[in-house]
Amino acid sequence: KIEPNLILNNNNVIFFDDKGNLLCFDQNSNLVWKQNIYTKEEIKIGPLLSLHKKNDKLIVTDNLARIYSLDIDTGDLIWEKRHNSPFNSEIKTYKNRIYVTDSKNTLNSFLLKDGSKVWSHITEKSFINSLKRLSLVIINDKVIFNNSLCDITAVNAKDGKLIWQTVTFNSNMFEDIMSLKTSDLVIDENNLYFSNNKNEFYSLDSETGLINWKQQISSSLKPTIIESLIFTFSNTGYQYVIEKNSGNIIRVNDV
């Protein structure tokens, strides 16, 4: 449920535990370094971390509204900033910026060197937080991200100005919104692919946000693209093979 991610650095692996400890082990399972910046009160809450590697830096965000950077080789703290709401998305870096979405459905841009905020782009706030970590991709100087309402938004990576927004899920029912889960976004040849657990699989044009095609597949798992084919698994245990340009379903396997 928390979707932890591992970071590989040379022959080392970096991950975190339920106390917010960041741990780096070598290939022989020897501890290289350990870092924890949290107070006793924060440790009791149970920090949930998202990790991202950028050159010699490890970028970390959490559900306690902190963003910080460590030296990836030593674990030493480089900088730390407090935000106004918890973070709830993947972390992406582009040029000298960090991009991450918070629980208010706001995309934020920070400077990589010191964590200073550059801009924020606000989208519609849901009355509940997403049950799944939100996703974002960067292509052609655009940051494209989803929010907890399944809106897909593209903004300029430099200044955060809106380029386009596409609403892909419409419901006023509390139960529908509360249980909504969207897959990670995948970019391939200027097209964006994603699905949700409400029987919708989309292909969007990443330049305009227009819908290329839509299929009735219920999945909150990240699709995989190999050449001209998309592979995904439904939440009911079926494997789908889809032709990526037309959206035609080629094969369905019960696994």
PDB file of N, CA, C and O in Angstrom, residues 19 49 54 69-71 78 86 98 108 113-114 122 124 132 138 153 164 167 178 184 224 227 232 246-247 253:
ATOM      1  N   LYS A  19      10.740   3.441  10.884  1.00  0.00           N
ATOM      2  CA  LYS A  19      11.103   4.520  11.798  1.00  0.00           C
ATOM      3  C   LYS A  19      11.688   5.720  11.050  1.00  0.00           C
ATOM      4  O   LYS A  19      12.168   6.672  11.667  1.00  0.00           O
ATOM      5  N   LEU A  49       8.456   7.455   3.160  1.00  0.00           N
ATOM      6  CA  LEU A  49       9.385   8.217   2.337  1.00  0.00           C
ATOM      7  C   LEU A  49       9.268   7.849   0.864  1.00  0.00           C
ATOM      8  O   LEU A  49       8.964   6.706   0.512  1.00  0.00           O
ATOM      9  N   LYS A  54      19.607  11.659  -7.992  1.00  0.00           N
ATOM     10  CA  LYS A  54      20.020  12.622  -9.010  1.00  0.00           C
ATOM     11  C   LYS A  54      21.514  12.865  -8.871  1.00  0.00           C
ATOM     12  O   LYS A  54      21.964  13.524  -7.923  1.00  0.00           O
ATOM     13  N   SER A  69      17.657  16.643   1.078  1.00  0.00           N
ATOM     14  CA  SER A  69      18.645  16.070   0.177  1.00  0.00           C
ATOM     15  C   SER A  69      19.831  15.551   0.980  1.00  0.00           C
ATOM     16  O   SER A  69      20.279  16.200   1.932  1.00  0.00           O
ATOM     17  N   LEU A  70      20.321  14.362   0.604  1.00  0.00           N
ATOM     18  CA  LEU A  70      21.480  13.760   1.243  1.00  0.00           C
ATOM     19  C   LEU A  70      22.573  13.511   0.213  1.00  0.00           C
ATOM     20  O   LEU A  70      22.290  13.331  -0.977  1.00  0.00           O
ATOM     21  N   ASP A  71      23.812  13.477   0.688  1.00  0.00           N
ATOM     22  CA  ASP A  71      24.904  12.984  -0.138  1.00  0.00           C
ATOM     23  C   ASP A  71      24.708  11.478  -0.288  1.00  0.00           C
ATOM     24  O   ASP A  71      24.679  10.745   0.710  1.00  0.00           O
ATOM     25  N   ILE A  78      22.382  17.460   3.244  1.00  0.00           N
ATOM     26  CA  ILE A  78      22.808  18.642   2.495  1.00  0.00           C
ATOM     27  C   ILE A  78      21.889  19.821   2.800  1.00  0.00           C
ATOM     28  O   ILE A  78      22.344  20.913   3.114  1.00  0.00           O
ATOM     29  N   PRO A  86       1.682  17.387   3.358  1.00  0.00           N
ATOM     30  CA  PRO A  86       2.456  16.167   3.059  1.00  0.00           C
ATOM     31  C   PRO A  86       2.613  15.960   1.555  1.00  0.00           C
ATOM     32  O   PRO A  86       1.775  16.390   0.763  1.00  0.00           O
ATOM     33  N   ILE A  98      13.505  20.082  -8.901  1.00  0.00           N
ATOM     34  CA  ILE A  98      12.807  18.918  -8.352  1.00  0.00           C
ATOM     35  C   ILE A  98      11.314  19.164  -8.519  1.00  0.00           C
ATOM     36  O   ILE A  98      10.831  20.280  -8.281  1.00  0.00           O
ATOM     37  N   ASN A 108       4.657  21.070  -7.118  1.00  0.00           N
ATOM     38  CA  ASN A 108       5.643  22.009  -6.618  1.00  0.00           C
ATOM     39  C   ASN A 108       6.980  21.811  -7.320  1.00  0.00           C
ATOM     40  O   ASN A 108       7.386  20.682  -7.619  1.00  0.00           O
ATOM     41  N   LYS A 113      19.675  22.526  -5.736  1.00  0.00           N
ATOM     42  CA  LYS A 113      20.873  22.851  -4.953  1.00  0.00           C
ATOM     43  C   LYS A 113      20.583  23.138  -3.485  1.00  0.00           C
ATOM     44  O   LYS A 113      21.398  22.838  -2.613  1.00  0.00           O
ATOM     45  N   ASP A 114      19.386  23.732  -3.183  1.00  0.00           N
ATOM     46  CA  ASP A 114      19.132  24.102  -1.794  1.00  0.00           C
ATOM     47  C   ASP A 114      17.681  23.900  -1.342  1.00  0.00           C
ATOM     48  O   ASP A 114      17.345  24.205  -0.205  1.00  0.00           O
ATOM     49  N   ILE A 122      -1.578  24.831  -8.601  1.00  0.00           N
ATOM     50  CA  ILE A 122      -2.687  24.263  -7.837  1.00  0.00           C
ATOM     51  C   ILE A 122      -3.725  23.668  -8.780  1.00  0.00           C
ATOM     52  O   ILE A 122      -4.118  24.299  -9.763  1.00  0.00           O
ATOM     53  N   GLU A 124      -7.545  21.159  -8.628  1.00  0.00           N
ATOM     54  CA  GLU A 124      -8.704  21.017  -7.745  1.00  0.00           C
ATOM     55  C   GLU A 124      -8.400  20.079  -6.592  1.00  0.00           C
ATOM     56  O   GLU A 124      -7.884  18.979  -6.778  1.00  0.00           O
ATOM     57  N   LYS A 132      -3.347   6.020  -3.653  1.00  0.00           N
ATOM     58  CA  LYS A 132      -2.164   5.575  -4.364  1.00  0.00           C
ATOM     59  C   LYS A 132      -1.249   6.773  -4.615  1.00  0.00           C
ATOM     60  O   LYS A 132      -1.727   7.887  -4.813  1.00  0.00           O
ATOM     61  N   ILE A 138       7.975  13.888 -17.369  1.00  0.00           N
ATOM     62  CA  ILE A 138       8.497  15.126 -17.955  1.00  0.00           C
ATOM     63  C   ILE A 138       8.906  14.848 -19.394  1.00  0.00           C
ATOM     64  O   ILE A 138       9.654  13.906 -19.661  1.00  0.00           O
ATOM     65  N   THR A 153      -2.827  16.978 -15.939  1.00  0.00           N
ATOM     66  CA  THR A 153      -2.467  18.375 -16.155  1.00  0.00           C
ATOM     67  C   THR A 153      -1.041  18.471 -16.681  1.00  0.00           C
ATOM     68  O   THR A 153      -0.145  17.777 -16.193  1.00  0.00           O
ATOM     69  N   TRP A 164      -2.195  22.466 -20.672  1.00  0.00           N
ATOM     70  CA  TRP A 164      -3.511  21.850 -20.899  1.00  0.00           C
ATOM     71  C   TRP A 164      -3.907  21.023 -19.686  1.00  0.00           C
ATOM     72  O   TRP A 164      -3.077  20.671 -18.867  1.00  0.00           O
ATOM     73  N   VAL A 167      -9.830  16.199 -18.027  1.00  0.00           N
ATOM     74  CA  VAL A 167     -10.575  15.484 -16.986  1.00  0.00           C
ATOM     75  C   VAL A 167     -10.898  14.100 -17.524  1.00  0.00           C
ATOM     76  O   VAL A 167     -11.518  13.961 -18.576  1.00  0.00           O
ATOM     77  N   MET A 178     -13.592   8.086  -3.348  1.00  0.00           N
ATOM     78  CA  MET A 178     -12.801   7.549  -2.243  1.00  0.00           C
ATOM     79  C   MET A 178     -12.004   6.326  -2.671  1.00  0.00           C
ATOM     80  O   MET A 178     -10.872   6.111  -2.204  1.00  0.00           O
ATOM     81  N   ASP A 184       0.380   4.556 -12.645  1.00  0.00           N
ATOM     82  CA  ASP A 184       1.443   5.495 -12.994  1.00  0.00           C
ATOM     83  C   ASP A 184       1.297   5.905 -14.454  1.00  0.00           C
ATOM     84  O   ASP A 184       0.799   5.137 -15.284  1.00  0.00           O
ATOM     85  N   THR A 224       3.122  -1.516 -19.298  1.00  0.00           N
ATOM     86  CA  THR A 224       4.448  -1.681 -19.888  1.00  0.00           C
ATOM     87  C   THR A 224       4.323  -1.647 -21.401  1.00  0.00           C
ATOM     88  O   THR A 224       3.451  -2.308 -21.974  1.00  0.00           O
ATOM     89  N   GLU A 227       7.774  -1.939 -27.932  1.00  0.00           N
ATOM     90  CA  GLU A 227       7.589  -1.652 -29.349  1.00  0.00           C
ATOM     91  C   GLU A 227       6.161  -1.165 -29.603  1.00  0.00           C
ATOM     92  O   GLU A 227       5.777  -0.125 -29.096  1.00  0.00           O
ATOM     93  N   THR A 232      -0.657  -4.939 -19.810  1.00  0.00           N
ATOM     94  CA  THR A 232      -1.151  -4.531 -18.498  1.00  0.00           C
ATOM     95  C   THR A 232      -1.939  -5.667 -17.875  1.00  0.00           C
ATOM     96  O   THR A 232      -2.348  -6.617 -18.574  1.00  0.00           O
ATOM     97  N   SER A 246      -3.748   2.123 -31.989  1.00  0.00           N
ATOM     98  CA  SER A 246      -5.195   2.047 -32.226  1.00  0.00           C
ATOM     99  C   SER A 246      -5.999   1.815 -30.953  1.00  0.00           C
ATOM    100  O   SER A 246      -7.183   2.137 -30.894  1.00  0.00           O
ATOM    101  N   GLY A 247      -5.353   1.216 -29.930  1.00  0.00           N
ATOM    102  CA  GLY A 247      -6.075   0.857 -28.716  1.00  0.00           C
ATOM    103  C   GLY A 247      -6.820  -0.453 -28.820  1.00  0.00           C
ATOM    104  O   GLY A 247      -7.514  -0.857 -27.877  1.00  0.00           O
ATOM    105  N   ASN A 253      -5.522 -12.804 -21.475  1.00  0.00           N
ATOM    106  CA  ASN A 253      -5.171 -14.080 -20.833  1.00  0.00           C
ATOM    107  C   ASN A 253      -5.646 -14.078 -19.392  1.00  0.00           C
ATOM    108  O   ASN A 253      -5.436 -13.108 -18.660  1.00  0.00           O
TER     109      ASN A 253
END
